[in-house]
Amino acid sequence: MVFPTHKEYIDSNSPWLGDIPAHWATKKLKFLALVQPSNVDKKTVEGEEPVLLCNYTDVYKNEYIDGSLNFMEATATKEEIRKFSVEVGDVIVTKDSEDRNDIAVPACASKKVRGLVCGYHLTQIKPKYLDGRFLLRLFQSKGFNAQFIVAANGVTRFGLPQYAIANAVSPVPPIEEQKAIARFLDHKTAQIDALITKKQALLEKLAEQRTALISQAVTKGLDPSVPMKDSGVEWLGEIPAHWDVIQIKHLTPVKRGASPRPIADPKYFDDDGDYAWVRIADVSASDGF
């Protein structure tokens, strides 16, 4: 896809953004929007107000937040409702994850949902000088999002501090240009998503054909004209008359695998430091070795 180029570009002074159109500005996100991590949990507490909760999975699995989603019911204080109510144009991002690459995944509120508040493990961003849909796409962009992957703290679980989001360097086109970019990306990404859906359906059909082909060959043979007989096995059905049916334990040894101990012993690794044994992932990801 070829994009139109601007007449002049300038250095954004950000290693993440590189050059930007000369008429754009750059500012830290905290000067463009209110950035606030939510502390509204999933509990229902007597005396609090009933609310709908926008949770981690609501954001992680959807680009846009609207009334079509099945939100969890919970309660919140009046102050929490005032502070964390989700308004149209708000962008909500994930701030905690077991995978560093799942940090700062965004969703934008496209429709007003009465009683909806931002839940725990999320950061709510209320734009002041940015279009919400443009901010959504900005968070999805590789360079901008890289700031958060680097800033995430943790080893087995990663967390993104408010400081990192608030101080992210953001490009700032004129507001009408932001809206035009957002409209363009909504249209183009919808086309791409539709194409992906069609391709996925085709791949699923091909996978079914592949499985059926294998099953037919190994249980019925390659010659459809040969005489058949009942195998005596319900799932197997009829087999070629000249075939036998024997339990696999009578044909080959069957053993259960086990990880070596101690697992850190150097003798269990090759010269490159890789595992010298077959793992579950190796089997599930390949037809052979």
Coordinates of C-alpha atoms in Angstrom, one line a residue:
M1 CA 0.0 0.0 0.0
V2 CA 1.4 3.4 -1.0
F3 CA 0.7 6.4 1.2
P4 CA 0.9 10.0 0.1
T5 CA 4.0 11.8 1.2
H6 CA 4.3 15.2 2.7
K7 CA 6.5 17.9 1.2
E8 CA 8.6 18.3 4.3
Y9 CA 9.6 16.2 7.3
I10 CA 11.3 17.0 10.5
D11 CA 13.1 15.0 13.2
S12 CA 10.7 14.2 16.0
N13 CA 13.6 13.9 18.4
S14 CA 12.2 10.6 19.4
P15 CA 14.0 7.3 18.5
W16 CA 10.6 5.6 18.5
L17 CA 8.9 8.0 16.0
G18 CA 11.6 9.0 13.7
D19 CA 10.7 11.7 11.1
I20 CA 7.3 13.3 11.1
P21 CA 5.5 15.8 8.8
A22 CA 6.9 19.3 9.4
H23 CA 3.5 20.7 10.4
W24 CA 3.0 18.1 13.1
A25 CA 4.1 18.7 16.7
T26 CA 5.3 16.2 19.4
K27 CA 4.3 16.3 23.0
K28 CA 4.2 14.0 26.0
L29 CA 0.9 12.3 26.3
K30 CA 0.2 13.8 29.8
F31 CA -0.1 17.2 28.1
L32 CA -2.6 15.9 25.6
A33 CA -4.8 13.7 27.8
L34 CA -5.7 12.7 31.3
V35 CA -3.9 9.4 32.1
Q36 CA -5.2 7.5 35.1
P37 CA -4.8 3.8 36.1
S38 CA -8.0 2.4 37.5
N39 CA -8.4 0.8 40.9
V40 CA -12.0 -0.4 40.5
D41 CA -12.0 -4.1 41.3
K42 CA -14.5 -6.8 40.4
K43 CA -16.1 -7.1 43.9
T44 CA -19.7 -6.4 44.7
V45 CA -19.8 -4.4 48.0
E46 CA -22.9 -3.6 49.9
G47 CA -23.6 0.2 50.0
E48 CA -21.8 0.9 46.7
E49 CA -23.5 1.8 43.4
P50 CA -24.1 -0.9 40.8
V51 CA -22.0 -0.5 37.7
L52 CA -20.9 -2.3 34.5
L53 CA -17.2 -3.1 34.5
C54 CA -14.9 -2.8 31.5
N55 CA -12.4 -5.5 32.2
Y56 CA -9.0 -6.6 30.8
T57 CA -10.5 -9.0 28.3
D58 CA -13.0 -6.5 27.0
V59 CA -10.1 -4.3 26.0
Y60 CA -7.7 -7.0 24.9
K61 CA -10.2 -8.7 22.5
N62 CA -11.8 -5.6 21.0
E63 CA -10.7 -2.4 19.3
Y64 CA -13.9 -0.6 20.2
I65 CA -15.9 -0.6 23.3
D66 CA -19.7 -0.3 22.9
G67 CA -23.0 -1.8 24.2
S68 CA -22.6 -5.0 22.2
L69 CA -20.1 -6.4 24.7
N70 CA -21.2 -8.5 27.7
F71 CA -19.8 -6.4 30.6
M72 CA -19.4 -7.8 34.1
E73 CA -21.7 -6.4 36.8
A74 CA -20.0 -5.0 39.9
T75 CA -20.2 -2.1 42.3
A76 CA -18.2 1.1 42.8
T77 CA -18.1 4.1 45.0
K78 CA -19.6 7.4 43.8
E79 CA -16.1 8.9 43.6
E80 CA -14.9 5.9 41.5
I81 CA -17.9 6.3 39.2
R82 CA -17.2 10.0 38.8
K83 CA -13.5 9.4 38.1
F84 CA -13.5 6.3 36.0
S85 CA -16.8 6.5 34.0
V86 CA -16.1 5.5 30.4
E87 CA -17.0 8.3 27.9
V88 CA -17.1 8.3 24.1
G89 CA -13.5 8.8 22.9
D90 CA -11.8 7.4 26.0
V91 CA -8.9 5.0 25.2
I92 CA -8.3 2.2 27.7
V93 CA -5.1 0.2 27.6
T94 CA -3.8 -2.9 29.3
K95 CA -1.1 -2.1 31.9
D96 CA -0.4 -5.6 33.3
S97 CA 0.3 -8.9 31.5
E98 CA 2.2 -12.1 31.7
D99 CA 3.6 -11.3 28.2
R100 CA 5.6 -8.1 27.6
N101 CA 4.0 -7.9 24.1
D102 CA 0.5 -7.7 25.6
I103 CA 1.4 -4.4 27.3
A104 CA -0.5 -1.2 26.2
V105 CA -3.1 -3.0 24.1
P106 CA -5.7 -0.3 23.4
A107 CA -9.5 -0.1 22.9
C108 CA -11.5 3.1 22.2
A109 CA -15.0 3.8 23.6
S110 CA -17.1 4.3 20.4
K111 CA -20.6 4.4 22.1
K112 CA -21.8 5.6 25.4
V113 CA -22.7 2.7 27.7
R114 CA -24.7 3.8 30.8
G115 CA -23.0 2.9 34.1
L116 CA -19.8 1.6 32.5
V117 CA -16.6 2.2 34.4
C118 CA -13.0 1.3 33.7
G119 CA -11.8 -1.7 35.7
Y120 CA -8.6 -2.8 37.5
H121 CA -5.4 -3.7 35.5
L122 CA -6.3 -1.0 33.0
T123 CA -5.2 2.6 32.4
Q124 CA -7.9 5.0 31.2
I125 CA -6.9 7.9 28.9
K126 CA -9.2 10.8 28.4
P127 CA -8.1 12.8 25.4
K128 CA -8.1 16.6 25.6
Y129 CA -6.2 17.5 22.4
L130 CA -6.4 14.2 20.6
D131 CA -9.1 12.4 18.7
G132 CA -9.8 9.1 20.5
R133 CA -9.8 7.0 17.4
F134 CA -6.5 8.5 16.3
L135 CA -5.1 7.7 19.8
L136 CA -6.3 4.1 19.4
R137 CA -4.4 3.7 16.2
L138 CA -1.4 5.5 17.7
F139 CA -1.2 2.9 20.5
Q140 CA -1.4 0.2 17.8
S141 CA 1.5 1.6 15.9
K142 CA 4.8 -0.3 16.2
G143 CA 7.1 2.7 17.0
F144 CA 4.8 4.3 19.6
N145 CA 4.0 1.0 21.3
A146 CA 7.7 0.1 21.5
Q147 CA 8.0 2.7 24.2
F148 CA 5.8 0.7 26.5
I149 CA 7.3 -2.7 25.8
V150 CA 10.7 -1.3 26.9
A151 CA 9.2 0.5 29.9
A152 CA 7.3 -2.5 31.3
N153 CA 8.7 -3.8 34.6
G154 CA 8.8 -7.5 35.7
V155 CA 10.1 -11.0 35.1
T156 CA 7.2 -13.4 35.0
R157 CA 4.5 -10.7 35.0
F158 CA 5.0 -7.3 33.5
G159 CA 3.5 -4.0 34.7
L160 CA 3.4 -0.6 33.0
P161 CA 3.7 2.3 35.4
Q162 CA 1.5 5.4 34.9
Y163 CA 4.7 7.4 34.4
A164 CA 5.6 5.5 31.3
I165 CA 2.3 6.1 29.6
A166 CA 2.0 9.7 30.7
N167 CA 5.4 10.6 29.4
A168 CA 5.2 8.7 26.1
V169 CA 6.2 11.0 23.2
S170 CA 3.2 11.4 20.9
P171 CA 2.9 12.9 17.4
V172 CA 0.2 15.6 17.2
P173 CA -1.3 16.3 13.8
P174 CA -3.9 19.0 13.5
I175 CA -7.2 17.7 14.9
E176 CA -9.0 17.5 11.5
E177 CA -6.0 15.5 10.1
Q178 CA -6.2 13.2 13.1
K179 CA -9.9 12.5 12.4
A180 CA -9.1 11.9 8.7
I181 CA -6.4 9.4 9.6
A182 CA -8.7 7.6 12.0
R183 CA -11.5 7.4 9.3
F184 CA -9.0 6.1 6.7
L185 CA -7.7 3.4 9.1
D186 CA -11.1 2.3 10.2
H187 CA -12.1 1.8 6.6
K188 CA -8.8 0.0 5.5
T189 CA -8.5 -2.2 8.6
A190 CA -12.2 -3.3 8.2
Q191 CA -11.3 -4.4 4.6
I192 CA -8.3 -6.3 5.8
D193 CA -10.2 -7.9 8.7
A194 CA -12.9 -9.1 6.2
L195 CA -10.2 -10.6 4.0
I196 CA -8.6 -12.3 7.0
T197 CA -11.9 -13.8 8.0
K198 CA -12.4 -15.3 4.5
K199 CA -8.8 -16.7 4.4
Q200 CA -9.3 -18.2 7.9
A201 CA -12.5 -20.0 6.7
L202 CA -10.6 -21.3 3.7
L203 CA -7.7 -22.5 5.9
E204 CA -10.2 -24.3 8.2
K205 CA -11.7 -26.1 5.2
L206 CA -8.3 -27.1 3.9
A207 CA -7.3 -28.4 7.4
E208 CA -10.5 -30.5 7.5
Q209 CA -9.6 -31.9 4.0
R210 CA -6.1 -32.6 5.2
T211 CA -7.3 -34.6 8.2
A212 CA -9.9 -36.4 6.2
L213 CA -7.3 -37.4 3.5
I214 CA -5.0 -38.7 6.2
S215 CA -7.8 -40.7 7.9
Q216 CA -9.0 -42.2 4.7
A217 CA -5.5 -43.3 3.6
V218 CA -4.4 -44.9 6.9
T219 CA -7.7 -46.6 7.7
K220 CA -9.1 -47.6 4.2
G221 CA -5.9 -47.7 2.1
L222 CA -5.3 -46.2 -1.4
D223 CA -7.3 -48.7 -3.5
P224 CA -11.1 -48.1 -3.2
S225 CA -11.8 -51.3 -5.2
V226 CA -10.4 -53.8 -2.7
P227 CA -12.7 -56.1 -0.6
M228 CA -13.5 -54.7 2.8
K229 CA -14.3 -56.3 6.2
D230 CA -15.5 -55.2 9.6
S231 CA -12.5 -54.3 11.8
G232 CA -14.4 -55.0 15.0
V233 CA -13.4 -51.6 16.3
E234 CA -16.2 -49.1 16.4
W235 CA -14.3 -46.0 15.5
L236 CA -12.3 -47.7 12.8
G237 CA -15.3 -49.3 10.9
E238 CA -14.4 -51.3 7.8
I239 CA -10.9 -51.9 6.6
P240 CA -9.4 -53.7 3.6
A241 CA -9.9 -57.5 3.9
H242 CA -6.2 -58.3 3.7
W243 CA -5.3 -55.9 6.7
D244 CA -5.0 -57.0 10.3
V245 CA -6.1 -55.2 13.5
I246 CA -3.5 -55.4 16.3
Q247 CA -3.1 -53.4 19.5
I248 CA -0.2 -51.0 19.1
K249 CA 1.5 -52.4 22.2
H250 CA 2.1 -55.6 20.3
L251 CA 3.8 -53.8 17.5
T252 CA 6.1 -51.4 19.2
P253 CA 7.3 -50.3 22.6
V254 CA 5.2 -47.5 24.2
K255 CA 7.0 -45.4 26.8
R256 CA 6.2 -42.3 28.7
G257 CA 8.6 -39.4 28.4
A258 CA 10.2 -37.6 31.3
S259 CA 12.4 -34.5 31.7
P260 CA 16.0 -35.3 32.7
R261 CA 17.1 -34.5 36.2
P262 CA 18.8 -32.2 37.2
I263 CA 17.4 -30.2 34.2
A264 CA 20.3 -27.7 34.3
D265 CA 23.0 -30.3 33.9
P266 CA 25.2 -29.3 30.9
K267 CA 25.2 -32.8 29.5
Y268 CA 21.6 -32.4 28.5
F269 CA 22.3 -29.5 26.2
D270 CA 24.0 -29.4 22.8
D271 CA 26.9 -27.1 21.8
D272 CA 24.6 -24.2 21.1
G273 CA 23.0 -24.5 24.5
D274 CA 19.7 -25.8 23.2
Y275 CA 17.7 -28.7 24.7
A276 CA 18.8 -32.1 23.6
W277 CA 15.5 -33.7 24.2
V278 CA 12.0 -33.5 22.6
R279 CA 9.6 -31.2 24.3
I280 CA 5.8 -31.0 24.0
A281 CA 6.1 -27.8 21.9
D282 CA 8.4 -29.6 19.5
V283 CA 5.8 -32.3 18.9
S284 CA 2.8 -30.0 18.6
A285 CA 4.5 -27.6 16.2
S286 CA 5.8 -30.2 13.7
D287 CA 4.9 -33.3 11.7
G288 CA 8.4 -34.7 12.2
F289 CA 12.0 -34.0 13.3

